[in-house]
Amino acid sequence: MTQTHTIARPDDWHLHLRDGDMLRAVLPATSQHFARAIIMPNLVPPVVTAADARAYRDRIMAAVPAGHDFTPLMTLYLTEDTDPADMAAAHAEGLISAVKLYPAGATTNSASGVSNFDNVAPVLEKMAEIGLPLCTHGEVTDADVDIFDREAVFIDRILDPIRRKHPDLRVVMEHITTANAVDYVKANDKNLGATITTHHLVINRNHILAGGIKPHYYCLPVAKREEHRLALRAAATSGDARFFLGTDSAPHTDENKLLPCGCAGCFTAPNTMSILAEVFEQDGALDQLEAFTSRNGPAFYGLPVNTETLTLVREEATYPAHLDTPEGPVTIFDPQMTLNWTA
Ligand code: DOR
Ligand code: ZN
């Protein structure tokens, strides 16, 4: 008899959809499995105003394939010029679900991010007041901080002071990559959650650097030592409601990944659910998959769990190496393991 595993339909609490041809090419991979996703605002130029978010939401909705049911949860890109009134109005009308903090220069298209955190204090105060979550790209950008330490240093130097100054601010530590971040979340009961990507549950830094450089495993925050990957696995599979899935699926064409200065990002949307089922089963925690992908995120964001379901079938799944797009092929993340569950 075929074995199946049915869960409430999942959501992706951190997703890059891009725009134009790329948006139309990658969105179906997400909307075939996911009901909702928090949409990252790091377009060029970024999504900074309510009007930008409304227009981008409309472009996403126009790209949803017939027969798919998908709701984009929009975000604003926090800049030192963000207008608290415009942001609050966007939240009040249900247009935005979060605001995204990129330290200036931290990653892809983050040039408009924040340099002086004092300048965004009034915006953060407003967010705390109205209950609008702040999603953080948690890496400092100081040239003298080692890239493998940037997340841990961000927690100490930026995040913890912000949370002390604005104790009512709801914060999501996005795509955590270290045991330090796991420990910080666990030590803080109130107003704090964290997303974990699919790829950070699978790769450590050896996958990027040992035996030749592998640009398709390069993302930000960069994958860390094995002990950190294991801490992320333990957090994700624990059922702890503070940890939930944010794939950070981030498509770049192969041409842009394979440059001498290649882009950061792993494209995991097509095979994420197969990989996660495999990872959770390997850890004897298939019964916790639904909490991670479908329950903990809605609980944090104060949204209902999806009433529809997704059924995984115990059948070997294979995926193509690339998704072809009008801009060129985009490599699909290779987890280097047999996937025994088809989504
Ligand atoms: O690897 C990444 N890619 N990390 C980010 O923070 C941004 C993302 C992108 O937009 O490509
Ligand atoms: Zn991201």
Tab-separated table of C-alpha atoms and ligand atoms in Angstrom:
chain	number	residue	atom	x	y	z
A	1	MET	CA	0.000	0.000	0.000
A	2	THR	CA	1.271	3.486	-0.794
A	3	GLN	CA	2.342	5.371	2.297
A	4	THR	CA	1.220	8.964	2.560
A	5	HIS	CA	1.699	11.804	5.016
A	6	THR	CA	-0.879	14.592	5.048
A	7	ILE	CA	-0.280	17.994	6.604
A	8	ALA	CA	-2.083	21.322	6.631
A	9	ARG	CA	-1.033	23.211	3.509
A	10	PRO	CA	2.309	24.892	4.229
A	11	ASP	CA	3.323	28.555	4.067
A	12	ASP	CA	6.731	30.014	3.292
A	13	TRP	CA	7.641	32.768	5.755
A	14	HIS	CA	10.567	34.123	3.678
A	15	LEU	CA	10.572	34.075	-0.112
A	16	HIS	CA	12.182	35.944	-3.014
A	17	LEU	CA	9.947	36.077	-6.079
A	18	ARG	CA	11.742	38.829	-8.054
A	19	ASP	CA	9.731	40.539	-10.783
A	20	GLY	CA	8.759	40.379	-14.474
A	21	ASP	CA	9.778	37.262	-16.430
A	22	MET	CA	11.587	35.768	-13.446
A	23	LEU	CA	8.540	36.211	-11.198
A	24	ARG	CA	6.315	34.477	-13.737
A	25	ALA	CA	8.836	31.635	-14.118
A	26	VAL	CA	9.445	30.900	-10.414
A	27	LEU	CA	6.099	31.628	-8.760
A	28	PRO	CA	4.383	28.349	-9.824
A	29	ALA	CA	7.033	26.313	-7.997
A	30	THR	CA	5.939	27.987	-4.765
A	31	SER	CA	2.200	28.262	-5.383
A	32	GLN	CA	1.879	24.552	-6.219
A	33	HIS	CA	2.619	23.702	-2.568
A	34	PHE	CA	2.374	26.873	-0.481
A	35	ALA	CA	-0.782	28.819	0.344
A	36	ARG	CA	0.959	32.000	1.486
A	37	ALA	CA	4.432	33.473	1.559
A	38	ILE	CA	6.123	36.479	3.100
A	39	ILE	CA	7.492	38.247	0.036
A	40	MET	CA	10.908	39.855	0.313
A	41	PRO	CA	11.048	43.492	-0.842
A	42	ASN	CA	14.627	43.581	-2.182
A	43	LEU	CA	13.724	44.417	-5.757
A	44	VAL	CA	15.679	47.007	-7.733
A	45	PRO	CA	14.521	49.577	-6.691
A	46	PRO	CA	13.246	48.140	-3.396
A	47	VAL	CA	9.633	48.046	-2.191
A	48	VAL	CA	9.690	50.952	0.248
A	49	THR	CA	6.227	52.529	0.240
A	50	ALA	CA	2.678	51.269	0.534
A	51	ALA	CA	2.165	52.197	-3.112
A	52	ASP	CA	5.179	50.069	-4.113
A	53	ALA	CA	3.840	47.121	-2.106
A	54	ARG	CA	0.374	47.430	-3.651
A	55	ALA	CA	1.758	47.497	-7.186
A	56	TYR	CA	4.094	44.562	-6.503
A	57	ARG	CA	1.268	42.551	-4.921
A	58	ASP	CA	-0.818	43.137	-8.037
A	59	ARG	CA	2.016	41.949	-10.300
A	60	ILE	CA	2.391	38.802	-8.184
A	61	MET	CA	-1.348	38.092	-8.243
A	62	ALA	CA	-1.361	38.499	-12.022
A	63	ALA	CA	1.378	35.844	-12.231
A	64	VAL	CA	-0.391	33.172	-10.135
A	65	PRO	CA	-1.148	30.274	-12.494
A	66	ALA	CA	-4.772	29.330	-13.122
A	67	GLY	CA	-5.928	26.768	-10.586
A	68	HIS	CA	-3.396	27.773	-7.930
A	69	ASP	CA	-4.572	29.482	-4.746
A	70	PHE	CA	-1.808	31.737	-3.402
A	71	THR	CA	-1.737	34.810	-1.187
A	72	PRO	CA	1.405	36.963	-1.114
A	73	LEU	CA	2.032	38.557	2.284
A	74	MET	CA	3.776	41.786	1.443
A	75	THR	CA	6.629	43.513	3.252
A	76	LEU	CA	8.210	46.943	3.164
A	77	TYR	CA	11.932	47.433	2.911
A	78	LEU	CA	13.046	49.472	5.934
A	79	THR	CA	15.140	52.514	5.043
A	80	GLU	CA	16.234	55.472	7.099
A	81	ASP	CA	13.513	57.414	5.236
A	82	THR	CA	10.615	55.020	5.910
A	83	ASP	CA	7.537	57.060	6.800
A	84	PRO	CA	5.862	55.611	9.937
A	85	ALA	CA	2.458	56.967	8.862
A	86	ASP	CA	2.594	55.402	5.382
A	87	MET	CA	3.714	52.111	6.932
A	88	ALA	CA	0.997	52.142	9.605
A	89	ALA	CA	-1.697	52.881	7.009
A	90	ALA	CA	-0.469	49.962	4.875
A	91	HIS	CA	-0.659	47.696	7.908
A	92	ALA	CA	-4.116	48.964	8.897
A	93	GLU	CA	-5.550	48.164	5.475
A	94	GLY	CA	-4.006	44.675	5.539
A	95	LEU	CA	-1.611	45.415	2.702
A	96	ILE	CA	1.610	44.539	4.554
A	97	SER	CA	2.416	41.788	7.041
A	98	ALA	CA	5.947	42.764	8.083
A	99	VAL	CA	8.826	45.179	7.554
A	100	LYS	CA	12.235	43.906	6.496
A	101	LEU	CA	15.490	45.147	7.965
A	102	TYR	CA	18.610	44.766	5.855
A	103	PRO	CA	21.756	46.254	7.322
A	104	ALA	CA	23.156	48.351	4.441
A	105	GLY	CA	25.328	46.206	2.192
A	106	ALA	CA	24.531	42.889	3.899
A	107	THR	CA	23.311	41.037	0.827
A	108	THR	CA	21.684	41.138	-2.620
A	109	ASN	CA	20.177	44.583	-3.309
A	110	SER	CA	20.652	45.859	0.230
A	111	ALA	CA	22.291	49.185	-0.634
A	112	SER	CA	19.224	51.087	0.631
A	113	GLY	CA	19.323	49.308	3.993
A	114	VAL	CA	19.943	50.766	7.408
A	115	SER	CA	23.335	52.191	8.466
A	116	ASN	CA	22.363	54.209	11.529
A	117	PHE	CA	19.831	52.343	13.636
A	118	ASP	CA	18.982	55.464	15.668
A	119	ASN	CA	17.408	56.867	12.507
A	120	VAL	CA	14.798	54.090	12.373
A	121	ALA	CA	13.843	54.206	16.073
A	122	PRO	CA	10.570	56.117	15.383
A	123	VAL	CA	9.548	53.500	12.803
A	124	LEU	CA	10.370	50.638	15.166
A	125	GLU	CA	8.407	52.357	17.931
A	126	LYS	CA	5.379	52.603	15.652
A	127	MET	CA	5.737	48.937	14.665
A	128	ALA	CA	5.843	47.902	18.323
A	129	GLU	CA	2.717	49.963	18.960
A	130	ILE	CA	0.677	48.465	16.103
A	131	GLY	CA	2.058	44.910	16.354
A	132	LEU	CA	3.736	44.879	12.945
A	133	PRO	CA	6.624	42.354	12.934
A	134	LEU	CA	10.190	43.230	11.971
A	135	CYS	CA	11.957	40.596	9.869
A	136	THR	CA	15.719	40.894	10.255
A	137	HIS	CA	18.553	39.954	7.961
A	138	GLY	CA	20.814	39.322	10.946
A	139	GLU	CA	24.329	40.011	9.792
A	140	VAL	CA	26.612	42.924	10.544
A	141	THR	CA	28.488	44.241	7.562
A	142	ASP	CA	31.626	45.610	9.209
A	143	ALA	CA	34.627	44.672	7.103
A	144	ASP	CA	36.575	43.696	10.213
A	145	VAL	CA	34.019	41.065	11.276
A	146	ASP	CA	34.672	37.613	9.853
A	147	ILE	CA	31.849	36.540	7.538
A	148	PHE	CA	31.254	33.379	9.594
A	149	ASP	CA	30.785	35.509	12.750
A	150	ARG	CA	28.465	38.135	11.297
A	151	GLU	CA	25.243	36.601	12.597
A	152	ALA	CA	26.484	36.110	16.154
A	153	VAL	CA	27.877	39.657	16.239
A	154	PHE	CA	24.584	41.048	14.883
A	155	ILE	CA	22.716	39.464	17.790
A	156	ASP	CA	24.991	41.107	20.343
A	157	ARG	CA	25.548	44.491	18.739
A	158	ILE	CA	22.287	45.214	16.907
A	159	LEU	CA	19.424	42.852	17.662
A	160	ASP	CA	19.616	42.626	21.417
A	161	PRO	CA	19.924	46.416	21.880
A	162	ILE	CA	16.938	46.953	19.522
A	163	ARG	CA	14.852	44.439	21.455
A	164	ARG	CA	15.789	46.026	24.780
A	165	LYS	CA	14.887	49.475	23.469
A	166	HIS	CA	11.601	48.247	21.945
A	167	PRO	CA	10.484	45.323	24.141
A	168	ASP	CA	7.048	45.163	22.499
A	169	LEU	CA	8.498	44.887	18.981
A	170	ARG	CA	7.762	41.509	17.413
A	171	VAL	CA	10.887	40.247	15.668
A	172	VAL	CA	11.568	37.379	13.282
A	173	MET	CA	15.219	36.427	13.013
A	174	GLU	CA	15.297	35.381	9.377
A	175	HIS	CA	17.218	32.402	7.976
A	176	ILE	CA	19.191	31.685	11.145
A	177	THR	CA	22.408	29.747	10.582
A	178	THR	CA	24.041	29.377	13.991
A	179	ALA	CA	23.616	27.649	17.337
A	180	ASN	CA	24.033	31.161	18.775
A	181	ALA	CA	20.799	32.252	17.093
A	182	VAL	CA	18.961	29.106	18.184
A	183	ASP	CA	20.068	29.724	21.757
A	184	TYR	CA	19.079	33.394	21.596
A	185	VAL	CA	15.569	32.491	20.421
A	186	LYS	CA	15.190	29.850	23.094
A	187	ALA	CA	16.305	32.266	25.811
A	188	ASN	CA	13.694	34.836	24.813
A	189	ASP	CA	10.092	33.872	25.275
A	190	LYS	CA	8.355	36.986	24.150
A	191	ASN	CA	7.882	38.534	20.727
A	192	LEU	CA	10.636	36.527	19.058
A	193	GLY	CA	10.581	33.868	16.356
A	194	ALA	CA	13.009	32.601	13.753
A	195	THR	CA	12.800	31.200	10.267
A	196	ILE	CA	15.061	28.398	9.091
A	197	THR	CA	15.717	27.628	5.427
A	198	THR	CA	15.632	24.231	3.785
A	199	HIS	CA	19.194	24.496	2.557
A	200	HIS	CA	20.677	25.383	5.955
A	201	LEU	CA	19.225	22.119	7.287
A	202	VAL	CA	21.157	20.253	4.588
A	203	ILE	CA	24.507	21.942	3.908
A	204	ASN	CA	27.406	23.121	5.998
A	205	ARG	CA	30.337	25.234	4.818
A	206	ASN	CA	32.224	22.212	3.514
A	207	HIS	CA	29.550	21.804	0.857
A	208	ILE	CA	30.528	25.238	-0.474
A	209	LEU	CA	34.282	25.067	-0.197
A	210	ALA	CA	35.645	21.513	0.035
A	211	GLY	CA	36.756	19.811	-3.186
A	212	GLY	CA	36.249	22.906	-5.349
A	213	ILE	CA	34.085	25.969	-4.930
A	214	LYS	CA	30.331	25.343	-5.400
A	215	PRO	CA	28.624	28.644	-6.225
A	216	HIS	CA	25.166	27.065	-6.108
A	217	TYR	CA	25.598	26.467	-2.363
A	218	TYR	CA	26.639	30.058	-1.717
A	219	CYS	CA	23.950	32.070	0.021
A	220	LEU	CA	23.736	34.656	2.773
A	221	PRO	CA	24.014	34.181	5.619
A	222	VAL	CA	26.653	31.709	4.476
A	223	ALA	CA	26.319	28.148	5.778
A	224	LYS	CA	28.409	27.562	8.912
A	225	ARG	CA	30.134	24.585	10.600
A	226	GLU	CA	28.428	21.208	10.959
A	227	GLU	CA	27.679	21.784	14.657
A	228	HIS	CA	25.547	24.777	13.670
A	229	ARG	CA	23.662	22.803	11.021
A	230	LEU	CA	22.883	20.181	13.651
A	231	ALA	CA	21.587	22.874	16.034
A	232	LEU	CA	19.274	24.127	13.271
A	233	ARG	CA	18.047	20.586	12.572
A	234	ALA	CA	17.298	20.069	16.262
A	235	ALA	CA	15.408	23.383	16.454
A	236	ALA	CA	13.386	22.797	13.279
A	237	THR	CA	12.397	19.239	14.132
A	238	SER	CA	11.655	19.967	17.810
A	239	GLY	CA	8.164	21.333	17.238
A	240	ASP	CA	9.111	24.468	19.263
A	241	ALA	CA	6.609	27.061	18.032
A	242	ARG	CA	9.262	29.779	17.776
A	243	PHE	CA	10.903	28.091	14.752
A	244	PHE	CA	9.222	27.947	11.352
A	245	LEU	CA	9.996	27.519	7.664
A	246	GLY	CA	11.238	30.433	5.601
A	247	THR	CA	12.862	28.926	2.526
A	248	ASP	CA	14.703	32.077	1.413
A	249	SER	CA	14.351	30.497	-2.022
A	250	ALA	CA	16.340	33.055	-4.016
A	251	PRO	CA	16.524	32.507	-7.769
A	252	HIS	CA	19.473	33.843	-9.743
A	253	THR	CA	20.333	32.788	-13.281
A	254	ASP	CA	23.311	30.481	-13.600
A	255	GLU	CA	25.030	33.260	-15.495
A	256	ASN	CA	24.800	35.488	-12.412
A	257	LYS	CA	25.703	32.712	-9.973
A	258	LEU	CA	28.827	31.690	-11.882
A	259	LEU	CA	30.478	35.091	-12.212
A	260	PRO	CA	33.845	35.851	-10.563
A	261	CYS	CA	31.672	37.760	-8.055
A	262	GLY	CA	28.612	35.526	-8.065
A	263	CYS	CA	25.241	36.225	-6.469
A	264	ALA	CA	24.158	34.743	-3.130
A	265	GLY	CA	21.096	32.522	-3.045
A	266	CYS	CA	19.812	28.961	-3.294
A	267	PHE	CA	16.693	28.216	-5.347
A	268	THR	CA	14.778	25.648	-3.313
A	269	ALA	CA	11.117	26.329	-4.096
A	270	PRO	CA	10.568	23.308	-6.391
A	271	ASN	CA	11.941	20.599	-4.074
A	272	THR	CA	11.649	22.126	-0.601
A	273	MET	CA	8.753	19.966	0.594
A	274	SER	CA	10.410	16.735	-0.616
A	275	ILE	CA	13.672	17.709	1.061
A	276	LEU	CA	11.992	18.686	4.328
A	277	ALA	CA	10.024	15.435	4.481
A	278	GLU	CA	13.296	13.560	3.990
A	279	VAL	CA	15.135	15.625	6.623
A	280	PHE	CA	12.380	15.265	9.213
A	281	GLU	CA	12.077	11.524	8.550
A	282	GLN	CA	15.844	11.078	8.864
A	283	ASP	CA	15.607	12.703	12.289
A	284	GLY	CA	12.614	10.582	13.328
A	285	ALA	CA	10.433	13.677	13.403
A	286	LEU	CA	8.041	13.403	10.458
A	287	ASP	CA	5.251	14.058	12.953
A	288	GLN	CA	6.750	17.541	13.568
A	289	LEU	CA	6.899	18.536	9.884
A	290	GLU	CA	3.454	20.124	9.991
A	291	ALA	CA	4.362	22.295	12.993
A	292	PHE	CA	7.421	23.630	11.172
A	293	THR	CA	5.859	24.210	7.751
A	294	SER	CA	2.206	24.894	8.517
A	295	ARG	CA	1.414	25.742	12.146
A	296	ASN	CA	4.158	27.700	13.910
A	297	GLY	CA	4.365	30.465	11.321
A	298	PRO	CA	0.636	31.299	11.286
A	299	ALA	CA	0.661	31.262	15.091
A	300	PHE	CA	3.463	33.849	15.173
A	301	TYR	CA	1.828	36.063	12.547
A	302	GLY	CA	-1.635	35.713	14.116
A	303	LEU	CA	-3.125	34.061	11.028
A	304	PRO	CA	-5.287	30.941	10.750
A	305	VAL	CA	-3.709	27.631	9.799
A	306	ASN	CA	-4.646	26.742	6.219
A	307	THR	CA	-7.681	24.483	6.062
A	308	GLU	CA	-6.509	22.814	2.832
A	309	THR	CA	-3.989	19.992	3.063
A	310	LEU	CA	-0.872	18.761	1.259
A	311	THR	CA	-0.338	15.035	0.924
A	312	LEU	CA	3.194	13.711	0.592
A	313	VAL	CA	3.516	10.314	-1.042
A	314	ARG	CA	6.317	7.900	-0.173
A	315	GLU	CA	7.691	7.668	-3.670
A	316	GLU	CA	11.163	8.606	-4.857
A	317	ALA	CA	11.167	12.176	-6.145
A	318	THR	CA	13.524	13.467	-8.808
A	319	TYR	CA	13.853	17.059	-9.909
A	320	PRO	CA	15.470	18.594	-12.971
A	321	ALA	CA	18.805	20.326	-12.488
A	322	HIS	CA	17.430	23.643	-13.743
A	323	LEU	CA	14.302	25.668	-14.140
A	324	ASP	CA	14.378	27.337	-17.535
A	325	THR	CA	13.364	30.985	-17.487
A	326	PRO	CA	13.330	33.666	-20.181
A	327	GLU	CA	16.336	35.179	-18.391
A	328	GLY	CA	18.254	31.888	-18.519
A	329	PRO	CA	18.432	28.653	-16.525
A	330	VAL	CA	18.185	28.778	-12.725
A	331	THR	CA	19.805	25.845	-10.926
A	332	ILE	CA	17.533	24.017	-8.502
A	333	PHE	CA	19.185	23.287	-5.144
A	334	ASP	CA	20.766	19.810	-5.129
A	335	PRO	CA	20.421	18.288	-1.639
A	336	GLN	CA	22.776	15.429	-2.571
A	337	MET	CA	20.459	12.824	-1.080
A	338	THR	CA	17.786	10.469	-2.303
A	339	LEU	CA	14.389	12.030	-1.758
A	340	ASN	CA	11.832	9.432	-0.741
A	341	TRP	CA	8.810	11.703	-0.536
A	342	THR	CA	7.010	13.283	-3.477
A	343	ALA	CA	5.006	16.432	-2.827
B	1	DOR	O1	21.342	34.199	-0.239
B	1	DOR	C1	20.618	35.182	-0.229
B	1	DOR	N1	19.969	35.615	-1.348
B	1	DOR	N2	20.464	35.851	0.908
B	1	DOR	C2	19.793	37.007	0.964
B	1	DOR	O2	19.721	37.563	2.017
B	1	DOR	C3	19.230	37.622	-0.257
B	1	DOR	C4	18.960	36.617	-1.260
B	1	DOR	C5	18.686	37.219	-2.626
B	1	DOR	O3	17.887	38.153	-2.716
B	1	DOR	O4	19.238	36.730	-3.601
B	2	ZN	ZN	16.177	36.314	1.778
